[in-house]
Tab-separated table of C-alpha atoms in Angstrom:
chain	number	residue	atom	x	y	z
P	1	MET	CA	-9.858	7.720	14.853
P	2	THR	CA	-9.546	11.344	14.321
P	3	ASP	CA	-8.883	12.715	10.788
P	4	ASN	CA	-7.731	16.110	9.794
P	5	PRO	CA	-10.350	18.808	9.039
P	6	ALA	CA	-11.836	18.894	5.600
P	7	ALA	CA	-9.483	20.369	2.986
P	8	GLU	CA	-10.407	21.644	-0.536
P	9	ILE	CA	-9.623	19.027	-3.106
P	10	ARG	CA	-10.839	20.554	-6.307
P	11	ALA	CA	-13.665	22.317	-7.995
P	12	ASP	CA	-16.395	20.447	-10.142
P	13	LYS	CA	-17.338	21.410	-13.573
P	14	ASP	CA	-20.382	23.313	-12.259
P	15	GLY	CA	-17.866	25.474	-9.945
P	16	ARG	CA	-18.596	23.860	-6.661
P	17	ARG	CA	-15.959	23.159	-4.461
P	18	THR	CA	-15.310	19.446	-3.285
P	19	THR	CA	-13.863	19.050	0.248
P	20	ALA	CA	-12.295	15.986	1.695
P	21	PRO	CA	-14.277	14.027	4.146
P	22	ALA	CA	-13.343	14.253	7.878
P	23	LEU	CA	-14.199	12.567	11.176
P	24	VAL	CA	-13.340	14.115	14.395
P	25	ALA	CA	-14.065	12.510	17.761
P	26	ASP	CA	-15.187	14.733	20.883
P	27	LYS	CA	-16.454	13.911	24.188
P	28	GLY	CA	-19.986	15.014	24.842
P	29	GLU	CA	-22.488	15.050	27.719
P	30	GLY	CA	-24.097	11.761	26.969
P	31	GLY	CA	-20.938	10.150	25.318
P	32	LEU	CA	-18.659	10.353	22.550
P	33	VAL	CA	-19.664	12.270	19.469
P	34	LEU	CA	-18.286	11.545	15.828
P	35	THR	CA	-18.456	14.690	14.030
P	36	LEU	CA	-18.499	14.155	10.244
P	37	SER	CA	-17.692	16.977	7.617
P	38	GLY	CA	-16.810	17.627	4.136
P	39	ASP	CA	-18.160	15.798	1.143
P	40	TRP	CA	-18.764	12.050	1.316
P	41	LEU	CA	-18.632	11.038	-2.190
P	42	ALA	CA	-17.548	7.919	-4.091
P	43	ARG	CA	-14.557	9.855	-5.475
P	44	THR	CA	-13.474	11.426	-1.991
P	45	ILE	CA	-14.074	8.556	0.638
P	46	GLY	CA	-10.949	6.758	-0.342
P	47	SER	CA	-8.915	9.007	1.729
P	48	ILE	CA	-10.897	8.227	5.075
P	49	GLU	CA	-11.931	4.699	4.633
P	50	LYS	CA	-9.117	3.459	6.995
P	51	THR	CA	-9.908	5.985	9.426
P	52	VAL	CA	-13.552	4.974	9.392
P	53	ALA	CA	-12.666	1.304	9.661
P	54	ASP	CA	-10.279	1.840	12.569
P	55	THR	CA	-13.136	3.810	14.381
P	56	GLY	CA	-15.607	0.948	13.865
P	57	GLU	CA	-12.998	-1.248	15.512
P	58	SER	CA	-12.296	1.069	18.355
P	59	ASP	CA	-13.568	1.070	21.944
P	60	LEU	CA	-15.514	4.400	22.199
P	61	GLY	CA	-17.569	3.706	25.244
P	62	LYS	CA	-21.285	2.581	25.728
P	63	SER	CA	-22.857	5.571	23.991
P	64	VAL	CA	-21.907	7.077	20.468
P	65	THR	CA	-23.638	9.866	18.352
P	66	ILE	CA	-22.692	10.351	14.703
P	67	ASP	CA	-23.080	14.051	13.839
P	68	LEU	CA	-23.790	14.480	10.243
P	69	GLY	CA	-24.805	18.310	10.468
P	70	SER	CA	-21.614	19.544	8.911
P	71	VAL	CA	-21.486	17.024	6.032
P	72	GLY	CA	-21.672	18.717	2.599
P	73	ARG	CA	-22.699	16.309	-0.054
P	74	VAL	CA	-23.190	12.524	0.298
P	75	ASP	CA	-23.754	9.837	-2.274
P	76	THR	CA	-24.603	6.096	-1.981
P	77	ALA	CA	-20.957	5.122	-1.270
P	78	GLY	CA	-20.559	7.809	1.369
P	79	ALA	CA	-23.890	6.886	3.148
P	80	LEU	CA	-23.014	3.059	2.803
P	81	LEU	CA	-19.613	3.896	4.533
P	82	VAL	CA	-21.222	5.639	7.486
P	83	GLU	CA	-23.954	2.964	7.886
P	84	LYS	CA	-21.422	0.422	8.022
P	85	MET	CA	-19.428	2.223	10.654
P	86	SER	CA	-22.627	2.808	12.538
P	87	ARG	CA	-23.338	-0.991	12.472
P	88	LYS	CA	-19.939	-1.941	13.474
P	89	LEU	CA	-20.055	0.162	16.531
P	90	SER	CA	-23.483	-1.307	17.354
P	91	ASP	CA	-22.104	-4.837	17.121
P	92	GLY	CA	-20.112	-4.008	20.418
P	93	GLY	CA	-23.209	-3.336	22.322
P	94	ARG	CA	-22.931	0.377	21.988
P	95	SER	CA	-25.834	2.750	21.809
P	96	VAL	CA	-25.324	4.371	18.423
P	97	GLU	CA	-27.350	7.392	17.294
P	98	MET	CA	-27.198	9.428	14.021
P	99	SER	CA	-27.907	13.183	14.219
P	100	GLY	CA	-28.103	16.083	11.877
P	101	VAL	CA	-29.125	14.129	8.939
P	102	ARG	CA	-30.696	16.515	6.415
P	103	GLU	CA	-34.109	15.523	5.023
P	104	LYS	CA	-32.918	15.259	1.474
P	105	ASP	CA	-30.260	12.811	2.685
P	106	GLY	CA	-32.628	10.831	4.966
P	107	ALA	CA	-34.183	8.867	2.056
P	108	LEU	CA	-30.759	7.984	0.911
P	109	PHE	CA	-29.829	6.512	4.322
P	110	GLU	CA	-33.075	4.572	4.612
P	111	ALA	CA	-32.431	3.117	1.071
P	112	VAL	CA	-28.971	2.100	2.041
P	113	ARG	CA	-30.149	0.489	5.182
P	114	ALA	CA	-33.022	-1.394	3.220
P	115	ALA	CA	-30.353	-2.604	0.785
P	116	ILE	CA	-28.005	-4.004	3.605
P	117	ASP	CA	-30.956	-5.577	5.478
P	118	ARG	CA	-32.457	-7.158	2.456
P	119	VAL	CA	-32.312	-10.994	2.622
P	120	ARG	CA	-30.963	-12.223	-0.810
P	121	PRO	CA	-32.487	-15.599	-1.639
P	122	GLU	CA	-30.120	-18.456	-2.026
P	123	PRO	CA	-29.620	-19.656	-5.684
P	124	GLU	CA	-31.670	-22.689	-6.341
P	125	VAL	CA	-29.856	-25.804	-7.292
P	126	ALA	CA	-31.462	-27.746	-10.141
P	127	LYS	CA	-32.526	-31.313	-8.790
P	128	ARG	CA	-31.496	-34.073	-11.017
P	129	ASN	CA	-33.178	-37.364	-11.101
P	130	ARG	CA	-30.784	-40.024	-9.875
P	131	VAL	CA	-31.683	-42.683	-12.564
P	132	VAL	CA	-30.937	-39.824	-15.118
P	133	ALA	CA	-27.676	-38.954	-13.339
P	134	ALA	CA	-26.502	-42.376	-13.213
P	135	LEU	CA	-27.346	-43.144	-16.978
P	136	ASP	CA	-25.615	-39.845	-17.856
P	137	GLY	CA	-22.545	-40.856	-16.082
P	138	ILE	CA	-22.361	-44.291	-17.746
P	139	GLY	CA	-22.969	-42.548	-21.101
P	140	ARG	CA	-19.990	-40.193	-20.655
P	141	SER	CA	-17.774	-43.051	-19.624
P	142	VAL	CA	-18.672	-45.224	-22.431
P	143	TYR	CA	-18.097	-42.294	-25.013
P	144	GLY	CA	-14.775	-41.616	-23.461
P	145	LEU	CA	-13.772	-45.173	-23.704
P	146	TYR	CA	-14.902	-45.257	-27.271
P	147	ASP	CA	-12.331	-42.359	-27.961
P	148	GLU	CA	-9.585	-44.320	-26.221
P	149	VAL	CA	-10.392	-47.679	-28.080
P	150	VAL	CA	-10.214	-45.721	-31.463
P	151	VAL	CA	-6.831	-44.093	-30.655
P	152	GLY	CA	-5.506	-47.468	-29.291
P	153	LEU	CA	-6.536	-49.328	-32.549
P	154	ASN	CA	-4.884	-46.616	-34.487
P	155	ILE	CA	-1.630	-47.078	-32.996
P	156	ILE	CA	-2.024	-50.838	-33.032
P	157	GLY	CA	-3.034	-50.778	-36.744
P	158	SER	CA	-0.083	-48.497	-37.774
P	159	SER	CA	2.289	-50.728	-36.068
P	160	ILE	CA	1.157	-53.788	-37.806
P	161	TYR	CA	1.020	-51.930	-41.171
P	162	GLY	CA	4.638	-50.752	-40.709
P	163	ALA	CA	5.925	-54.112	-39.569
P	164	GLY	CA	4.180	-55.925	-42.676
P	165	ARG	CA	5.857	-53.292	-45.119
P	166	ARG	CA	9.017	-54.362	-43.390
P	167	VAL	CA	8.468	-57.995	-43.547
P	168	THR	CA	7.529	-57.895	-47.263
P	169	GLY	CA	10.473	-55.769	-48.042
P	170	LYS	CA	8.500	-52.795	-49.363
P	171	THR	CA	10.368	-50.547	-47.113
P	172	GLN	CA	13.965	-50.945	-45.766
P	173	VAL	CA	15.238	-50.607	-42.281
P	174	ARG	CA	17.315	-47.340	-42.117
P	175	LEU	CA	19.755	-47.661	-39.229
P	176	PRO	CA	20.443	-43.821	-39.330
P	177	ALA	CA	16.856	-42.878	-38.797
P	178	ILE	CA	16.642	-45.466	-35.976
P	179	ILE	CA	19.789	-44.013	-34.253
P	180	THR	CA	18.423	-40.427	-34.710
P	181	GLN	CA	15.118	-41.182	-33.133
P	182	MET	CA	16.870	-43.037	-30.186
P	183	ASP	CA	19.058	-39.965	-29.767
P	184	ARG	CA	15.886	-37.507	-29.750
P	185	MET	CA	13.743	-39.808	-27.698
P	186	GLY	CA	16.536	-41.075	-25.383
P	187	VAL	CA	19.618	-39.019	-24.717
P	188	ARG	CA	17.977	-35.573	-25.447
P	189	ALA	CA	14.977	-36.584	-23.246
P	190	VAL	CA	17.287	-37.273	-20.102
P	191	PRO	CA	17.553	-33.449	-18.956
P	192	ILE	CA	13.762	-32.912	-18.811
P	193	ILE	CA	13.087	-36.316	-17.326
P	194	ALA	CA	15.607	-35.637	-14.513
P	195	LEU	CA	14.164	-32.346	-13.888
P	196	MET	CA	10.591	-33.742	-13.624
P	197	SER	CA	11.749	-36.379	-11.332
P	198	PHE	CA	13.663	-33.730	-9.215
P	199	LEU	CA	10.435	-31.538	-8.924
P	200	ILE	CA	8.077	-34.699	-8.183
P	201	GLY	CA	10.499	-36.043	-5.756
P	202	ALA	CA	10.651	-32.440	-4.000
P	203	VAL	CA	6.702	-32.206	-3.800
P	204	ILE	CA	6.506	-35.573	-2.256
P	205	ALA	CA	9.169	-35.055	0.241
P	206	GLN	CA	7.335	-32.037	1.658
């Protein structure tokens, strides 16, 4: 719940120093005071996100004050993190108050609150006519059946054509070719069939 005091991270291009965000809990007269310091920016809050999350889940009493008077710079990501912590603490029935918010940062926090509270409309689902939907399903089924019939007729036609050529003597039955195909589709297929049978059996047995 308590983080180390702010420490320097690096200097920006304009020469300004960026300090790590920090959160310190102290007992005040009216309850617990969470003092925030450092720069609460998108590139710095990663080091304190877990601390903030743990603080939001902690039992800190009935009254909590979040003091932002020592905060350096804050952007949308930092304001969002602080606001989420405040709301998490409020969900436990506590009285949560923010103090020390600078005037230039007040508008940012208000915008973040408005964005969180904004009710986003549910996406509209296009309504389809039942008759049209039924006809669409029938059409798709018939189209799929057509493809299957074409493939089936192609196989049957090829078989009849090949058998006719054998009967009329235009082609000869080549025993070596038959044995080769039996070897490829029979003997060599045993390992993969055995593996598939084992895996299917293992799944069914679970």
